Short mmCIF file of C-alpha atoms and ligand atoms in Angstrom, two decimals:
data_model
loop_
_atom_site.label_atom_id
_atom_site.label_comp_id
_atom_site.label_asym_id
_atom_site.label_seq_id
_atom_site.Cartn_x
_atom_site.Cartn_y
_atom_site.Cartn_z
CA MET A 29 132.88 79.45 8.39
CA SER A 30 129.93 77.43 9.67
CA PHE A 31 129.44 75.19 12.71
CA SER A 32 129.90 72.09 10.51
CA ASP A 33 133.52 73.14 9.74
CA LEU A 34 134.53 73.15 13.39
CA GLY A 35 134.74 69.43 14.07
CA LEU A 36 131.81 69.21 16.49
CA ALA A 37 129.86 65.99 17.15
CA PRO A 38 127.25 65.58 14.35
CA ALA A 39 124.36 65.32 16.87
CA LEU A 40 125.21 68.84 18.04
CA LEU A 41 124.76 70.30 14.56
CA ASN A 42 121.04 69.43 14.63
CA ILE A 43 120.57 70.98 18.02
CA LEU A 44 122.41 74.13 16.89
CA LYS A 45 119.98 74.39 14.01
CA ASN A 46 116.97 73.94 16.27
CA GLN A 47 118.36 76.59 18.64
CA GLU A 48 118.70 78.94 15.66
CA TYR A 49 122.44 79.29 16.03
CA GLU A 50 123.16 79.91 12.36
CA ASN A 51 126.86 80.77 12.38
CA PRO A 52 129.54 80.61 15.06
CA TYR A 53 130.29 83.85 16.87
CA PRO A 54 133.95 85.04 16.80
CA ILE A 55 134.81 83.47 20.15
CA GLN A 56 133.31 80.18 19.03
CA LYS A 57 135.29 80.16 15.77
CA GLU A 58 138.51 80.67 17.63
CA ALA A 59 137.95 78.65 20.83
CA ILE A 60 136.16 75.52 19.62
CA PRO A 61 139.00 74.04 17.48
CA SER A 62 141.56 74.59 20.26
CA ILE A 63 139.34 73.09 22.93
CA LEU A 64 138.70 70.07 20.71
CA GLU A 65 142.49 69.65 20.48
CA LYS A 66 142.55 69.59 24.33
CA ARG A 67 144.60 72.79 24.47
CA ASP A 68 144.35 75.18 27.40
CA LEU A 69 142.55 78.40 26.64
CA LEU A 70 142.35 81.94 28.00
CA GLY A 71 139.18 83.65 26.78
CA ILE A 72 138.84 87.32 27.45
CA ALA A 73 135.19 87.76 26.75
CA ARG A 74 132.10 88.87 28.53
CA THR A 75 128.68 87.31 28.70
CA GLY A 76 126.87 88.07 25.47
CA SER A 77 129.82 87.10 23.30
CA GLY A 78 128.60 83.50 23.07
CA LYS A 79 131.35 82.23 25.38
CA THR A 80 129.18 79.59 27.09
CA ALA A 81 128.59 77.67 23.83
CA SER A 82 132.25 78.14 22.98
CA PHE A 83 133.15 75.73 25.76
CA VAL A 84 129.93 73.69 26.07
CA LEU A 85 130.02 72.42 22.47
CA PRO A 86 133.61 71.19 22.31
CA ILE A 87 133.42 69.74 25.82
CA LEU A 88 130.37 67.65 24.89
CA THR A 89 132.12 66.59 21.68
CA ASN A 90 135.23 65.53 23.54
CA LEU A 91 133.21 63.62 26.08
CA GLN A 92 131.58 61.61 23.31
CA ALA A 93 134.96 60.04 22.59
CA THR A 94 136.01 59.57 26.21
CA GLU A 95 135.38 56.80 28.69
CA ILE A 96 132.91 58.32 31.07
CA SER A 97 133.94 58.05 34.71
CA GLN A 98 131.68 56.49 37.31
CA ASN A 99 131.27 56.41 41.05
CA ARG A 100 131.06 60.07 41.85
CA HIS A 101 134.13 60.91 39.74
CA VAL A 102 133.18 63.80 37.51
CA ASN A 103 134.90 64.37 34.13
CA VAL A 104 134.41 68.05 33.72
CA LEU A 105 134.29 70.78 36.41
CA VAL A 106 132.96 74.23 35.65
CA LEU A 107 133.51 76.77 38.42
CA VAL A 108 131.28 79.84 38.48
CA PRO A 109 130.89 82.75 40.97
CA THR A 110 127.12 82.68 41.52
CA ARG A 111 124.23 80.26 41.68
CA GLU A 112 122.42 82.11 38.87
CA LEU A 113 125.32 81.59 36.55
CA ALA A 114 125.59 77.96 37.66
CA ILE A 115 121.99 77.36 36.65
CA GLN A 116 122.40 79.23 33.40
CA VAL A 117 125.51 77.26 32.35
CA ARG A 118 123.92 73.99 33.37
CA ASP A 119 120.89 74.79 31.19
CA VAL A 120 123.10 75.36 28.16
CA PHE A 121 124.75 71.93 28.74
CA HIS A 122 121.30 70.39 29.06
CA ILE A 123 120.05 71.97 25.80
CA PHE A 124 123.02 70.62 23.86
CA SER A 125 123.05 67.17 25.51
CA VAL A 126 119.68 66.05 24.19
CA GLY A 127 120.03 63.05 21.91
CA LEU A 128 123.80 62.62 22.19
CA PRO A 129 124.86 59.00 21.44
CA ASN A 130 126.75 58.84 24.75
CA PRO A 131 124.38 60.36 27.29
CA ILE A 132 125.91 63.08 29.44
CA LYS A 133 124.62 64.12 32.84
CA THR A 134 125.19 67.70 33.98
CA MET A 135 124.41 69.04 37.42
CA ALA A 136 124.67 72.44 39.07
CA VAL A 137 125.54 72.80 42.74
CA PHE A 138 125.65 76.00 44.79
CA GLY A 139 125.35 77.21 48.34
CA GLY A 140 122.17 78.53 49.90
CA ALA A 141 120.34 75.35 48.87
CA SER A 142 120.22 72.25 51.07
CA ILE A 143 123.16 69.95 50.44
CA ASN A 144 121.51 66.53 50.86
CA PRO A 145 119.59 66.42 47.60
CA GLN A 146 122.73 67.62 45.84
CA MET A 147 124.74 64.78 47.45
CA LYS A 148 122.24 62.17 46.43
CA ALA A 149 121.91 63.44 42.85
CA MET A 150 125.67 63.40 42.32
CA ARG A 151 125.81 59.75 41.23
CA GLY A 152 126.59 59.42 37.52
CA VAL A 153 127.26 63.12 36.98
CA ASN A 154 129.77 63.78 34.21
CA ILE A 155 129.77 67.56 34.17
CA LEU A 156 129.57 69.46 37.42
CA VAL A 157 128.89 73.22 37.43
CA ALA A 158 129.65 74.53 40.90
CA THR A 159 130.30 77.56 43.05
CA PRO A 160 133.61 77.03 44.93
CA GLY A 161 132.32 76.90 48.54
CA ARG A 162 129.62 74.30 47.90
CA LEU A 163 132.00 72.19 45.84
CA ILE A 164 134.38 71.95 48.78
CA GLU A 165 131.54 70.93 51.08
CA LEU A 166 130.57 68.19 48.67
CA VAL A 167 134.15 66.97 48.39
CA GLU A 168 134.49 66.90 52.15
CA SER A 169 131.34 64.80 52.42
CA ASN A 170 132.77 62.36 49.81
CA ALA A 171 129.84 63.09 47.55
CA VAL A 172 132.13 63.93 44.65
CA HIS A 173 135.74 63.17 43.66
CA LEU A 174 137.84 65.48 41.56
CA SER A 175 140.87 63.31 40.89
CA LEU A 176 139.76 62.25 37.39
CA ILE A 177 138.85 65.70 36.10
CA GLN A 178 139.85 66.02 32.45
CA THR A 179 138.70 69.57 31.88
CA LEU A 180 138.45 72.47 34.25
CA VAL A 181 136.53 75.59 33.25
CA LEU A 182 136.76 78.80 35.27
CA ASP A 183 133.89 80.96 34.05
CA GLU A 184 133.87 84.66 35.02
CA ALA A 185 137.21 84.00 36.71
CA ASP A 186 137.65 87.69 37.55
CA LYS A 187 134.41 87.62 39.51
CA ILE A 188 135.34 84.37 41.26
CA LEU A 189 138.54 86.02 42.49
CA ASN A 190 136.90 89.38 43.26
CA LEU A 191 134.28 87.67 45.42
CA GLY A 192 137.04 86.42 47.69
CA PHE A 193 137.03 82.78 46.65
CA LYS A 194 140.84 82.74 46.49
CA ASP A 195 141.33 80.35 49.46
CA GLU A 196 138.68 77.98 48.23
CA MET A 197 140.24 78.02 44.77
CA ASP A 198 143.66 77.11 46.21
CA GLU A 199 142.05 74.18 48.01
CA ILE A 200 140.26 73.00 44.90
CA PHE A 201 143.43 73.18 42.78
CA LYS A 202 145.11 70.82 45.23
CA LEU A 203 142.37 68.22 44.62
CA LEU A 204 142.62 68.24 40.84
CA PRO A 205 144.89 65.94 38.82
CA LYS A 206 147.98 67.66 37.44
CA LYS A 207 147.29 66.58 33.89
CA ARG A 208 144.12 68.25 32.72
CA GLN A 209 142.80 70.81 30.27
CA ASN A 210 142.17 74.31 31.69
CA LEU A 211 139.80 76.83 30.16
CA LEU A 212 139.67 80.20 31.78
CA PHE A 213 137.17 82.91 30.85
CA SER A 214 137.21 86.40 32.22
CA ALA A 215 135.52 89.63 31.23
CA THR A 216 138.65 91.58 32.08
CA LEU A 217 142.37 91.08 32.42
CA SER A 218 143.55 92.13 35.87
CA GLU A 219 146.60 91.37 38.01
CA ASN A 220 144.61 88.66 39.71
CA ILE A 221 143.73 87.02 36.45
CA ASP A 222 147.27 87.36 35.24
CA ALA A 223 148.50 85.57 38.34
CA ILE A 224 146.04 82.72 38.09
CA THR A 225 146.67 82.43 34.34
CA GLN A 226 150.39 81.99 34.95
CA LEU A 227 149.73 79.46 37.63
CA VAL A 228 147.09 77.34 35.89
CA LEU A 229 147.35 77.64 32.12
CA LYS A 230 149.99 75.84 30.02
CA ASP A 231 150.72 77.34 26.63
CA PRO A 232 147.15 78.55 26.27
CA LYS A 233 145.43 79.65 23.13
CA VAL A 234 144.46 83.23 23.89
CA VAL A 235 141.19 84.54 22.48
CA LYS A 236 140.31 88.15 23.12
CA ILE A 237 136.93 89.40 22.15
CA GLU A 238 136.79 93.13 22.60
CA SER A 239 134.60 93.48 25.59
CA GLY A 240 132.36 96.23 26.84
CA GLU A 241 132.85 98.63 24.01
CA ALA A 242 132.29 95.89 21.51
CA ASN A 243 128.54 95.88 21.67
CA LEU A 244 128.06 99.48 22.80
CA TYR A 245 126.96 100.26 19.28
CA LEU A 246 123.98 97.92 19.86
CA ILE A 247 122.87 99.88 22.95
CA ASP A 248 120.87 103.01 22.66
CA GLN A 249 121.99 104.98 25.71
CA LEU A 250 120.10 107.92 27.20
CA ALA A 251 120.34 109.80 30.52
CA TYR A 252 117.86 111.93 32.36
CA ASN A 253 119.06 114.71 34.63
CA VAL A 254 116.65 114.56 37.53
CA SER A 255 116.46 115.61 41.15
CA GLU A 256 116.53 112.85 43.77
CA GLU A 257 112.89 113.22 44.81
CA LYS A 258 111.62 112.97 41.22
CA LYS A 259 113.43 109.74 40.40
CA GLY A 260 110.61 107.44 41.55
CA PRO A 261 107.90 109.23 39.53
CA LEU A 262 110.22 109.48 36.50
CA LEU A 263 110.90 105.73 36.63
CA ARG A 264 107.19 104.99 36.71
CA TYR A 265 106.55 107.51 33.92
CA LEU A 266 109.19 105.91 31.70
CA ILE A 267 107.88 102.38 32.25
CA LYS A 268 104.24 103.33 31.67
CA ASN A 269 104.71 105.96 29.03
CA GLN A 270 107.07 103.90 26.89
CA ASP A 271 105.03 100.76 27.60
CA MET A 272 108.10 98.86 28.68
CA GLN A 273 107.17 95.22 29.16
CA GLN A 274 110.47 93.86 30.47
CA VAL A 275 112.84 96.15 32.25
CA LEU A 276 115.78 95.49 34.51
CA VAL A 277 116.32 98.26 37.05
CA PHE A 278 119.62 98.56 38.91
CA ALA A 279 119.82 99.94 42.43
CA SER A 280 122.91 100.59 44.51
CA SER A 281 121.78 98.84 47.69
CA ILE A 282 119.54 96.06 48.95
CA PHE A 283 117.40 98.53 50.83
CA LYS A 284 116.96 100.68 47.77
CA ALA A 285 116.14 97.70 45.54
CA ASP A 286 113.35 96.57 47.92
CA ASN A 287 112.09 100.11 48.19
CA ILE A 288 111.92 100.68 44.42
CA ALA A 289 110.10 97.34 43.87
CA ASP A 290 107.64 98.17 46.64
CA LYS A 291 106.76 101.55 45.18
CA LEU A 292 106.39 100.14 41.66
CA ASN A 293 103.97 97.52 42.96
CA LYS A 294 102.01 100.13 44.88
CA ASN A 295 101.65 102.03 41.62
CA GLY A 296 100.36 99.04 39.69
CA ILE A 297 103.61 98.05 38.00
CA GLN A 298 104.45 94.41 38.74
CA ALA A 299 108.00 94.30 40.14
CA VAL A 300 110.22 92.10 42.24
CA ALA A 301 113.60 92.80 43.87
CA THR A 302 116.51 90.37 43.81
CA HIS A 303 119.64 90.61 45.87
CA SER A 304 121.94 88.72 48.20
CA LYS A 305 119.55 88.90 51.18
CA LYS A 306 116.89 86.96 49.29
CA SER A 307 116.76 83.17 49.58
CA SER A 308 118.22 81.21 46.75
CA LYS A 309 114.72 80.04 45.74
CA ALA A 310 113.41 83.58 45.72
CA ARG A 311 116.31 84.69 43.53
CA ARG A 312 115.86 81.79 41.13
CA ASP A 313 112.10 82.34 40.86
CA ALA A 314 112.55 86.08 40.36
CA LEU A 315 114.99 85.57 37.54
CA SER A 316 113.03 82.82 35.79
CA ASN A 317 109.70 84.65 36.09
CA PHE A 318 111.37 87.75 34.69
CA LYS A 319 113.03 85.81 31.87
CA ASP A 320 109.75 84.09 31.01
CA GLY A 321 108.01 87.47 30.77
CA LYS A 322 105.80 86.80 33.83
CA MET A 323 107.29 89.73 35.76
CA ARG A 324 107.46 93.17 34.17
CA VAL A 325 110.24 94.71 36.27
CA LEU A 326 113.20 93.09 38.02
CA VAL A 327 114.96 95.39 40.45
CA ALA A 328 118.52 94.17 41.14
CA THR A 329 121.70 95.13 42.88
CA ASP A 330 125.02 94.57 41.09
CA LEU A 331 124.68 90.90 41.89
CA LEU A 332 123.00 90.57 38.48
CA SER A 333 125.12 92.98 36.50
CA ARG A 334 127.42 90.23 35.36
CA GLY A 335 127.06 86.90 33.82
CA ILE A 336 123.34 86.66 33.51
CA ASP A 337 121.99 86.27 30.03
CA ILE A 338 118.43 87.38 29.47
CA GLU A 339 117.38 86.88 25.92
CA PHE A 340 116.07 89.95 24.12
CA LEU A 341 116.06 92.20 27.15
CA ALA A 342 114.95 95.47 25.66
CA CYS A 343 115.71 97.88 28.46
CA VAL A 344 118.02 98.44 31.44
CA ILE A 345 117.49 101.42 33.77
CA ASN A 346 120.20 102.62 36.15
CA TYR A 347 118.07 104.07 38.93
CA GLU A 348 121.34 104.84 40.62
CA LEU A 349 124.82 105.04 39.13
CA PRO A 350 127.15 102.17 39.81
CA ARG A 351 130.39 102.94 41.57
CA SER A 352 132.75 101.96 38.75
CA PRO A 353 132.62 102.53 34.98
CA LYS A 354 133.22 98.79 34.59
CA ASP A 355 130.02 98.03 36.46
CA TYR A 356 128.18 100.51 34.29
CA LEU A 357 129.29 98.52 31.24
CA HIS A 358 128.32 95.25 32.81
CA ARG A 359 124.91 96.62 33.74
CA ILE A 360 124.02 98.10 30.38
CA GLY A 361 125.56 95.04 28.70
CA ARG A 362 122.50 93.08 29.88
CA THR A 363 120.75 94.62 26.90
CA GLY A 364 121.96 94.79 23.28
CA ARG A 365 123.05 91.16 23.43
CA ALA A 366 123.56 88.64 20.69
CA GLU A 367 123.17 91.26 17.98
CA ALA A 368 119.81 92.56 19.24
CA THR A 369 119.56 96.29 19.98
CA GLY A 370 118.64 97.48 23.45
CA LYS A 371 118.03 100.63 25.43
CA ALA A 372 119.94 101.75 28.54
CA ILE A 373 118.55 104.66 30.56
CA THR A 374 120.38 106.28 33.41
CA LEU A 375 118.93 108.61 36.01
CA VAL A 376 121.51 111.23 36.97
CA THR A 377 121.04 113.53 39.98
CA PRO A 378 123.00 116.77 40.35
CA GLU A 379 125.34 114.98 42.78
CA ASP A 380 125.97 112.25 40.20
CA GLN A 381 127.02 114.60 37.37
CA HIS A 382 130.70 114.45 37.96
CA HIS A 383 130.79 110.68 38.37
CA PHE A 384 128.66 110.18 35.25
CA LYS A 385 131.13 112.30 33.27
CA ILE A 386 133.95 110.00 34.42
CA ILE A 387 131.98 106.93 33.33
CA GLN A 388 131.41 108.40 29.86
CA LYS A 389 135.05 109.31 29.54
CA LYS A 390 136.12 105.79 30.41
CA MET A 391 133.65 104.35 27.90
CA LYS A 392 134.89 106.81 25.30
CA CYS A 393 131.35 107.68 24.40
CA GLN A 394 128.99 110.48 25.17
CA VAL A 395 125.49 109.76 26.33
CA ASP A 396 122.65 112.09 25.33
CA CYS A 397 121.06 113.76 28.33
CA GLU A 398 117.47 114.98 28.68
CA ASP A 399 115.96 117.13 31.35
CA GLY A 400 113.89 114.80 33.54
CA ASP A 401 112.73 117.62 35.80
CA ALA A 402 111.04 119.32 32.82
CA ILE A 403 108.74 116.30 32.28
CA ASN A 404 105.25 116.64 33.75
CA LEU A 405 105.23 113.80 36.30
CA GLN A 406 101.93 114.53 37.89
CA GLY A 407 99.98 111.40 38.47
CA TYR A 408 103.07 109.20 38.47
P1 AMP B 158 126.73 83.88 26.32
O1 AMP B 158 127.79 84.94 26.05
O2 AMP B 158 127.28 82.54 26.33
O3 AMP B 158 125.96 84.24 27.57
O4 AMP B 158 125.69 83.93 25.09
C1 AMP B 158 124.91 85.02 24.78
C2 AMP B 158 123.67 84.69 23.98
O5 AMP B 158 123.99 84.42 22.65
C3 AMP B 158 122.88 83.45 24.47
O6 AMP B 158 121.51 83.79 24.49
C4 AMP B 158 123.13 82.38 23.45
O7 AMP B 158 122.05 81.50 23.32
C5 AMP B 158 123.33 83.23 22.18
N1 AMP B 158 124.26 82.62 21.21
C6 AMP B 158 125.50 82.17 21.48
N2 AMP B 158 126.10 81.77 20.35
C7 AMP B 158 125.23 82.00 19.32
C8 AMP B 158 125.29 81.79 17.92
N3 AMP B 158 126.35 81.29 17.33
N4 AMP B 158 124.19 82.15 17.20
C9 AMP B 158 123.10 82.68 17.80
N5 AMP B 158 122.98 82.91 19.14
C10 AMP B 158 124.04 82.56 19.91
#
């Protein structure tokens, strides 16, 4: 099956070709026809499965045949948990909107940035990608109206609910028209998701793309047993010795992330930390510089373990183990995306051994372990 069999707007087929999307991914094959038919959809799929295009393409196609609303009434609302994801989703809408016969304006809004420019820019927006809190602020300021929404997308719905946006979500649901199309994407099925699914979705098409495990085969996993005090030198050794040019390092706390980035810089390895204490501009710059290859190492807390797509990221290093096996999967899932192979390295201290065994058991896969303490780290 090719993209041209799916019923998408012809202008999109050219853009797909330019973007080197040759064939639809499984989620796209299943989701696109249903979304075009205006059906509700529950997509159980993680970032990396191609889920963004699976809703962007049919939404843009449907909007080509719809009367576009005016006067701060948006047609499509995409709710996302973080500003990074908001920007990423908006960018995909932008890429696929170029040259459409009926021009479509997409905008991303999120907290931590000043609200006035967002209010002013809202005029004529057809597709709004928003984090819940900022959306409510904009509605309260009359900068946007939600009563004519035709399609609602909840992207990373599990994360939206986990981050405690439940009250905001309830408020937003009250503002939406009853008759609308609902598309809900979640990396996992949980009780929360089940509840919201029952509440929001009507006779949905369910698409389940095996998550987590699905692309484990694309990830070359390796662990180093290492004592706590040798972790820093080992990290620097790995980056320099293996000539890693783009590596995402995960730390368990903000303090640790800053500290790791500091030490890397002091040792001549260009690094920047990103986490919730950084300003929204700093976070955006860090991610885009890293994506563009201008920054060799990005040190992140679990803020970035979900939802962020970095093309061709070759290596992820867990400087510290995440608390849950799920987070481990999300972290290492930043590499080995879109059918490209990647490497995931985990530093395991003696105290971590037991926890790491649990993670491997949950993943149903055993990770090769090397002795990090046996490596000569002098000079690192
Ligand atoms: P997503 O899961 O939406 O974050 O997408 C993961 C990555 O796959 C992104 O870099 C997309 O540009 C890419 N992608 C999505 N669909 C396709 C496709 N059909 N062919 C090639 N690349 C794709």
